[in-house]
XYZ file of C-alpha atoms in Angstrom:
459
model
C -164.053 -71.327 -56.975
C -164.490 -73.931 -59.694
C -166.287 -77.166 -58.867
C -167.636 -79.875 -61.170
C -171.023 -81.060 -59.929
C -173.298 -83.785 -61.263
C -176.584 -81.981 -60.739
C -178.680 -84.860 -62.102
C -177.105 -87.259 -59.615
C -177.355 -84.878 -56.661
C -180.927 -83.589 -57.127
C -182.490 -86.231 -59.393
C -184.898 -84.070 -61.418
C -187.220 -85.973 -63.731
C -186.946 -85.503 -67.487
C -189.168 -82.445 -67.982
C -187.564 -80.679 -65.035
C -184.110 -81.459 -66.406
C -185.043 -80.100 -69.846
C -186.051 -76.809 -68.254
C -182.987 -76.613 -65.996
C -180.378 -77.214 -68.711
C -181.981 -75.226 -71.548
C -179.525 -72.491 -72.603
C -182.219 -70.007 -73.676
C -182.395 -66.581 -72.054
C -186.168 -66.940 -71.397
C -187.337 -70.286 -70.016
C -190.836 -71.355 -68.949
C -191.666 -74.449 -66.874
C -195.361 -74.746 -67.762
C -196.618 -77.444 -65.458
C -199.659 -78.948 -63.815
C -200.515 -79.239 -60.158
C -198.050 -81.414 -58.261
C -195.524 -81.368 -61.120
C -192.885 -79.777 -58.883
C -192.953 -76.190 -60.150
C -191.662 -74.536 -56.987
C -189.079 -77.286 -56.395
C -187.810 -76.814 -59.942
C -187.766 -73.023 -59.853
C -185.844 -72.843 -56.582
C -183.320 -75.367 -57.867
C -182.948 -73.217 -60.977
C -182.287 -70.193 -58.754
C -179.525 -72.088 -56.945
C -177.990 -73.282 -60.211
C -178.011 -69.746 -61.599
C -176.189 -68.550 -58.491
C -173.551 -71.250 -59.044
C -173.245 -70.711 -62.812
C -172.934 -66.927 -62.413
C -170.416 -66.469 -59.569
C -170.170 -63.017 -58.053
C -173.509 -61.906 -59.542
C -176.840 -60.974 -57.921
C -180.089 -62.694 -58.855
C -183.655 -62.732 -57.558
C -186.090 -65.454 -56.545
C -189.549 -63.895 -56.749
C -192.911 -65.115 -55.483
C -196.361 -63.632 -55.866
C -196.290 -62.466 -52.243
C -193.913 -62.502 -49.299
C -196.106 -65.186 -47.763
C -195.690 -67.415 -50.824
C -191.946 -67.012 -50.507
C -191.737 -67.819 -46.823
C -194.261 -70.652 -46.890
C -193.276 -72.361 -50.133
C -190.218 -71.162 -52.040
C -187.654 -70.488 -49.304
C -188.113 -73.904 -47.642
C -187.394 -75.565 -51.010
C -184.340 -73.361 -51.544
C -182.960 -74.186 -48.098
C -183.523 -77.886 -48.784
C -181.591 -77.628 -52.054
C -178.724 -75.871 -50.296
C -178.621 -78.610 -47.651
C -178.666 -81.301 -50.355
C -175.755 -79.555 -52.061
C -173.841 -79.347 -48.794
C -174.441 -83.038 -48.074
C -173.175 -83.956 -51.547
C -170.070 -81.755 -51.499
C -169.205 -81.588 -47.808
C -169.126 -77.805 -48.047
C -171.512 -75.192 -46.641
C -172.141 -72.892 -49.593
C -173.925 -70.228 -47.523
C -171.649 -67.396 -46.405
C -174.434 -65.377 -44.783
C -178.210 -65.625 -44.528
C -179.744 -62.178 -44.005
C -183.417 -61.736 -43.236
C -182.924 -57.968 -43.069
C -181.537 -57.908 -46.612
C -183.921 -60.664 -47.814
C -180.841 -62.333 -49.255
C -178.599 -65.393 -49.168
C -174.910 -64.651 -49.769
C -172.877 -67.565 -51.135
C -169.144 -68.184 -50.821
C -168.683 -67.828 -54.586
C -169.740 -64.180 -54.345
C -173.269 -64.713 -55.684
C -176.310 -63.292 -53.955
C -179.848 -64.708 -54.080
C -182.345 -61.992 -53.202
C -185.948 -62.919 -52.488
C -188.975 -60.675 -52.820
C -192.669 -60.658 -53.691
C -193.618 -59.112 -56.997
C -197.220 -58.166 -56.194
C -196.033 -54.538 -56.188
C -193.930 -54.848 -59.281
C -193.004 -51.163 -59.482
C -190.759 -51.662 -56.452
C -188.560 -53.916 -58.588
C -187.803 -51.262 -61.189
C -184.187 -50.192 -61.362
C -182.681 -53.335 -59.853
C -179.513 -54.710 -61.432
C -179.623 -58.489 -61.706
C -177.987 -61.297 -63.642
C -181.003 -63.592 -63.481
C -184.585 -63.760 -62.255
C -186.720 -66.756 -61.249
C -190.448 -65.930 -60.871
C -193.091 -68.271 -59.451
C -196.723 -68.631 -60.692
C -196.588 -65.468 -62.776
C -199.756 -66.450 -64.651
C -201.751 -66.284 -61.399
C -200.419 -62.986 -60.130
C -202.795 -60.246 -59.034
C -200.501 -57.907 -60.981
C -200.723 -57.889 -64.768
C -198.419 -60.692 -65.867
C -197.067 -58.939 -68.959
C -196.282 -55.859 -66.865
C -194.452 -58.116 -64.415
C -192.505 -59.747 -67.256
C -191.595 -56.463 -68.933
C -190.460 -54.987 -65.625
C -188.365 -57.991 -64.638
C -186.739 -58.568 -68.009
C -185.407 -55.007 -67.992
C -183.678 -55.683 -64.646
C -181.493 -58.447 -66.111
C -178.489 -56.350 -67.163
C -175.517 -57.504 -65.101
C -172.864 -59.106 -67.382
C -172.610 -62.807 -66.550
C -171.996 -66.199 -68.196
C -175.703 -67.095 -68.352
C -178.310 -64.298 -68.048
C -181.732 -65.815 -67.484
C -185.402 -65.084 -66.943
C -187.093 -68.255 -65.666
C -190.717 -68.729 -64.748
C -192.614 -71.729 -63.369
C -196.395 -71.584 -63.481
C -199.581 -73.408 -64.306
C -201.264 -71.909 -67.374
C -204.128 -69.480 -66.972
C -205.400 -69.678 -70.512
C -203.606 -68.766 -73.704
C -202.952 -65.174 -72.683
C -200.241 -62.964 -71.249
C -196.843 -64.564 -70.689
C -198.085 -67.975 -71.813
C -199.163 -66.577 -75.177
C -195.925 -64.601 -75.466
C -193.796 -67.728 -75.028
C -196.092 -69.773 -77.295
C -195.847 -67.204 -80.075
C -192.066 -66.921 -79.738
C -191.565 -70.671 -79.743
C -193.860 -71.038 -82.756
C -191.436 -68.827 -84.702
C -188.458 -70.800 -83.288
C -187.091 -67.746 -81.527
C -183.658 -68.711 -80.154
C -184.169 -66.922 -76.825
C -187.387 -68.661 -75.732
C -187.974 -72.193 -74.423
C -191.005 -73.934 -72.891
C -190.944 -77.234 -70.997
C -194.527 -78.444 -70.499
C -195.141 -81.044 -67.817
C -198.423 -82.641 -66.810
C -199.101 -83.781 -63.273
C -198.743 -87.356 -64.516
C -195.182 -86.669 -65.715
C -193.903 -86.415 -62.154
C -192.747 -89.941 -61.189
C -192.515 -88.915 -57.523
C -196.250 -88.153 -57.388
C -198.664 -91.046 -56.853
C -200.955 -91.360 -59.869
C -203.873 -92.150 -57.564
C -203.449 -88.714 -55.960
C -203.714 -87.055 -59.369
C -206.785 -89.141 -60.197
C -208.405 -88.020 -56.938
C -207.831 -84.387 -57.915
C -209.328 -85.032 -61.323
C -212.492 -86.475 -59.829
C -213.264 -83.146 -58.131
C -212.542 -80.908 -61.142
C -214.415 -79.610 -64.119
C -213.189 -80.825 -67.499
C -211.695 -77.428 -68.319
C -209.868 -77.153 -65.001
C -208.547 -80.700 -65.384
C -207.114 -79.842 -68.790
C -205.529 -76.685 -67.414
C -204.350 -77.670 -63.929
C -203.467 -81.329 -64.539
C -202.594 -81.531 -68.231
C -201.091 -77.997 -68.248
C -202.857 -77.086 -71.484
C -202.953 -73.411 -72.372
C -206.609 -73.198 -73.378
C -207.935 -70.367 -75.471
C -209.619 -67.819 -73.189
C -213.403 -67.680 -73.288
C -215.539 -64.600 -72.764
C -218.198 -66.544 -70.809
C -217.191 -67.230 -67.221
C -219.541 -70.189 -66.887
C -219.608 -71.766 -70.366
C -220.450 -75.073 -68.646
C -223.913 -73.752 -67.720
C -226.722 -75.001 -69.962
C -230.385 -74.573 -69.122
C -231.157 -77.953 -70.690
C -228.706 -79.663 -68.349
C -228.720 -77.559 -65.195
C -232.343 -76.417 -64.773
C -234.674 -78.993 -63.217
C -238.122 -79.189 -61.617
C -237.718 -78.586 -57.898
C -239.933 -77.193 -55.180
C -238.247 -75.113 -52.465
C -240.356 -76.894 -49.844
C -241.095 -80.449 -48.667
C -237.510 -81.732 -48.676
C -236.934 -82.337 -44.996
C -233.769 -84.373 -45.618
C -231.992 -81.405 -47.246
C -229.846 -78.754 -45.584
C -230.260 -75.075 -46.409
C -227.440 -72.787 -47.528
C -227.950 -69.058 -48.113
C -225.625 -66.785 -50.101
C -225.962 -63.010 -49.743
C -224.552 -60.174 -51.851
C -225.308 -56.886 -50.094
C -224.643 -54.743 -53.153
C -225.239 -50.997 -53.351
C -228.880 -50.237 -54.191
C -228.917 -53.775 -55.594
C -228.945 -56.737 -53.230
C -229.508 -60.439 -53.803
C -229.820 -63.563 -51.682
C -229.993 -67.151 -52.901
C -231.521 -70.121 -51.103
C -229.902 -73.466 -51.873
C -231.076 -76.899 -50.820
C -228.341 -79.524 -50.444
C -229.344 -83.157 -50.773
C -227.726 -85.877 -48.619
C -225.599 -87.021 -51.575
C -224.131 -83.527 -52.005
C -226.152 -82.096 -54.881
C -226.858 -78.351 -54.592
C -230.133 -76.963 -55.991
C -230.599 -73.191 -56.099
C -234.325 -73.061 -55.512
C -235.250 -69.494 -54.552
C -233.878 -65.968 -54.781
C -234.495 -62.586 -53.217
C -233.754 -59.789 -55.701
C -234.145 -56.254 -54.417
C -233.267 -52.632 -55.090
C -233.679 -51.561 -51.472
C -234.080 -47.981 -50.387
C -231.735 -48.638 -47.466
C -229.749 -51.370 -45.739
C -232.479 -51.569 -43.140
C -235.130 -52.348 -45.736
C -233.096 -55.227 -47.115
C -232.393 -56.576 -43.632
C -236.113 -56.803 -42.973
C -236.817 -58.386 -46.362
C -233.942 -60.843 -45.945
C -235.033 -61.959 -42.471
C -238.627 -62.522 -43.589
C -237.511 -64.315 -46.746
C -235.167 -66.685 -44.869
C -237.892 -67.506 -42.344
C -240.423 -68.163 -45.103
C -238.177 -69.988 -47.598
C -236.002 -72.023 -45.251
C -238.692 -72.575 -42.657
C -236.380 -71.425 -39.874
C -232.613 -71.394 -39.535
C -230.310 -72.395 -42.434
C -227.282 -74.612 -41.894
C -224.967 -71.975 -43.429
C -225.192 -68.296 -44.401
C -222.342 -66.768 -46.385
C -222.040 -63.115 -47.370
C -219.735 -60.449 -48.749
C -217.098 -59.269 -46.264
C -217.132 -55.741 -47.744
C -220.098 -54.628 -45.581
C -219.044 -55.627 -42.047
C -221.984 -54.031 -40.229
C -224.420 -56.198 -42.173
C -222.444 -59.338 -41.365
C -222.403 -58.361 -37.673
C -226.181 -58.152 -37.859
C -226.386 -61.587 -39.489
C -224.201 -63.152 -36.803
C -226.083 -61.517 -33.955
C -229.366 -62.750 -35.391
C -228.467 -66.278 -36.532
C -225.337 -67.493 -34.718
C -227.159 -67.844 -31.368
C -229.674 -70.005 -33.246
C -226.865 -72.366 -34.308
C -226.534 -71.202 -37.917
C -222.993 -70.929 -39.288
C -222.363 -67.406 -40.572
C -219.241 -66.738 -42.675
C -218.079 -63.759 -44.730
C -215.769 -63.810 -47.734
C -213.600 -61.401 -49.663
C -215.116 -60.073 -52.880
C -212.145 -58.030 -54.127
C -208.855 -59.931 -54.195
C -208.435 -61.421 -57.665
C -207.121 -64.773 -56.440
C -210.097 -65.243 -54.136
C -212.543 -64.541 -56.952
C -210.726 -66.889 -59.362
C -210.709 -69.602 -56.733
C -214.441 -69.290 -56.133
C -215.264 -69.233 -59.846
C -213.265 -72.435 -60.341
C -215.190 -74.130 -57.513
C -218.508 -73.241 -59.154
C -217.210 -74.504 -62.517
C -216.207 -77.795 -60.887
C -219.727 -78.290 -59.582
C -221.316 -77.408 -62.919
C -219.270 -79.842 -65.003
C -217.316 -82.482 -63.066
C -215.035 -84.733 -65.115
C -217.317 -87.658 -64.308
C -220.874 -88.032 -63.126
C -223.808 -85.634 -63.052
C -223.556 -81.918 -62.212
C -223.341 -81.108 -58.516
C -224.979 -77.699 -58.965
C -228.523 -77.338 -60.324
C -231.173 -74.624 -60.565
C -234.894 -74.924 -59.930
C -237.170 -74.482 -62.941
C -239.337 -71.984 -61.041
C -236.539 -69.382 -60.964
C -237.058 -66.396 -63.310
C -235.390 -66.760 -66.722
C -235.554 -63.045 -67.563
C -235.039 -59.784 -65.689
C -236.424 -56.247 -65.743
C -233.203 -54.622 -66.924
C -232.090 -53.399 -63.499
C -230.697 -56.439 -61.721
C -230.747 -60.044 -62.905
C -231.472 -63.194 -60.951
C -229.238 -66.232 -60.924
C -230.345 -68.082 -64.089
C -229.914 -65.190 -66.580
C -226.746 -64.163 -64.729
C -225.132 -67.585 -65.143
C -225.508 -67.260 -68.916
C -224.543 -63.585 -69.195
C -221.621 -63.338 -66.727
C -218.537 -62.351 -68.773
C -214.845 -61.580 -68.516
C -213.559 -58.124 -69.324
C -211.688 -57.725 -72.591
C -208.332 -56.107 -73.227
C -207.670 -53.262 -75.650
C -207.516 -55.747 -78.532
C -210.875 -57.291 -77.635
C -209.466 -60.520 -76.183
C -210.993 -61.913 -72.974
C -208.951 -61.340 -69.827
C -209.339 -63.315 -66.588
C -211.032 -60.403 -64.768
C -214.824 -60.669 -64.357
C -216.812 -57.700 -65.617
C -218.709 -55.802 -62.923
C -221.758 -54.552 -64.820
C -223.927 -54.096 -61.702
C -226.593 -56.240 -63.358
C -225.362 -59.830 -63.666
C -222.570 -59.890 -61.086
C -224.623 -59.734 -57.865
C -226.390 -63.086 -58.173
C -223.265 -64.985 -59.231
C -221.318 -63.360 -56.381
C -223.923 -64.594 -53.893
C -223.626 -68.091 -55.371
C -219.836 -67.978 -55.197
C -219.892 -66.944 -51.524
C -222.124 -69.914 -50.729
C -220.038 -72.424 -52.707
C -216.676 -71.319 -51.273
C -217.958 -71.274 -47.700
C -219.712 -74.600 -48.184
C -216.512 -76.281 -49.370
C -215.446 -76.455 -45.719
C -218.265 -78.761 -44.650
C -218.416 -82.412 -45.653
C -222.095 -82.460 -44.623
C -222.754 -80.391 -47.748
C -220.883 -82.727 -50.086
C -222.167 -86.203 -49.401
C -219.861 -86.732 -46.425
C -216.618 -85.999 -48.305
C -214.900 -82.644 -48.674
C -214.514 -81.485 -52.293
C -211.132 -80.702 -53.816
C -210.108 -77.149 -52.975
C -208.692 -74.868 -55.643
C -204.964 -74.295 -55.121
C -204.783 -70.692 -56.255
C -204.081 -69.074 -52.916
C -206.406 -68.515 -49.992
C -210.107 -68.134 -50.558
C -210.410 -64.978 -48.484
C -212.720 -66.499 -45.916
C -213.377 -64.939 -42.530
C -215.199 -67.041 -39.899
C -218.130 -65.756 -37.960
C -218.501 -66.062 -34.232
C -219.669 -69.652 -34.512
C -217.209 -72.407 -33.682
C -216.331 -73.137 -37.313
C -213.297 -70.840 -37.612
C -210.608 -70.945 -40.245
């Protein structure tokens, strides 16, 4: 089957998308910002590879099966329908959910699969691979790349490894492609597209995203800049800018939010006052090395009653200790407090929460939305740190070469307080009452791992 198709006329990609789609290089990277059409472009590339390489198998890969079913496959089906409308021919021979595959009349097969368990992909024989958001995978991105590239071994007219992703710092696959392109390697190509490059996306929408982001996240998620990784997780935090005089009492117009990290022999709770205009001030903390869960329960209940003067608007805690969260709900939900628990383990959830805190520390315009009371301790005893020293000392792990990764270090000293803050910020992002009457921009890095309590504020 030989058909001449005007792909530009049929699908109308914009310039940066077209550059990526037509590049002849074996390894191609569509490095793009939010709303730049990454998934649309990658799925179109998968279809084009199936047409260019008749009779050959290829794979469209997402981070998870859910990503595939919710995002990638709908785009692929739309592209196939567009192609059918343009040619008057149904290119699909068989669509098999059991095989996770689309069989085309030209003999090509498009398999789809999640790559979160990348070892399951070893040994496959493919002509091409298209992988989505590889820089934000919970699996190590270089391991994913090395595994997938070894699967491309079926002889075909145009073997290809294609990836579409927003950058996650100058590391991993992004650094690999940057280094190869810097040496003008003939097998590597990068098409970088900002959110503003997409003519189909309203510029006012992009500007609204920018308003809710930190400067660093704007540069990364909108401008698609591969920023050098930093060892500090919250480099935006400065005592001179973020610590202010504030009393935890006598602010009747404020709402209370409490974040709790249960810990193991180290437990922390933070009390946050939220002003009517949406500014958060961490004004008190409970730092303990309890002898038992029961001891901390008693301390926590007394501390909430004393600090908050009653029932907080919201309490958010770590999902990892369900019996403690059951106790919180039984105690405070009947008193009309909202009690939510969040995941502390999944990498995407942690990244999402960290980005939300960064946004509040250093928005692209205006004053910080997250502050810390001057009465909070600036030092710690060496066992467990409070929130102010933790904000400055919280670090990413380093790789074997000493370069910062994107995985927070769990040192059992500085991580508890910042975890409690992150739980509060992520849970609070659901309530416009805590943000001056307008919901903040949510981080689009997957779900936030939130589980609702028994109150009526479910997910």
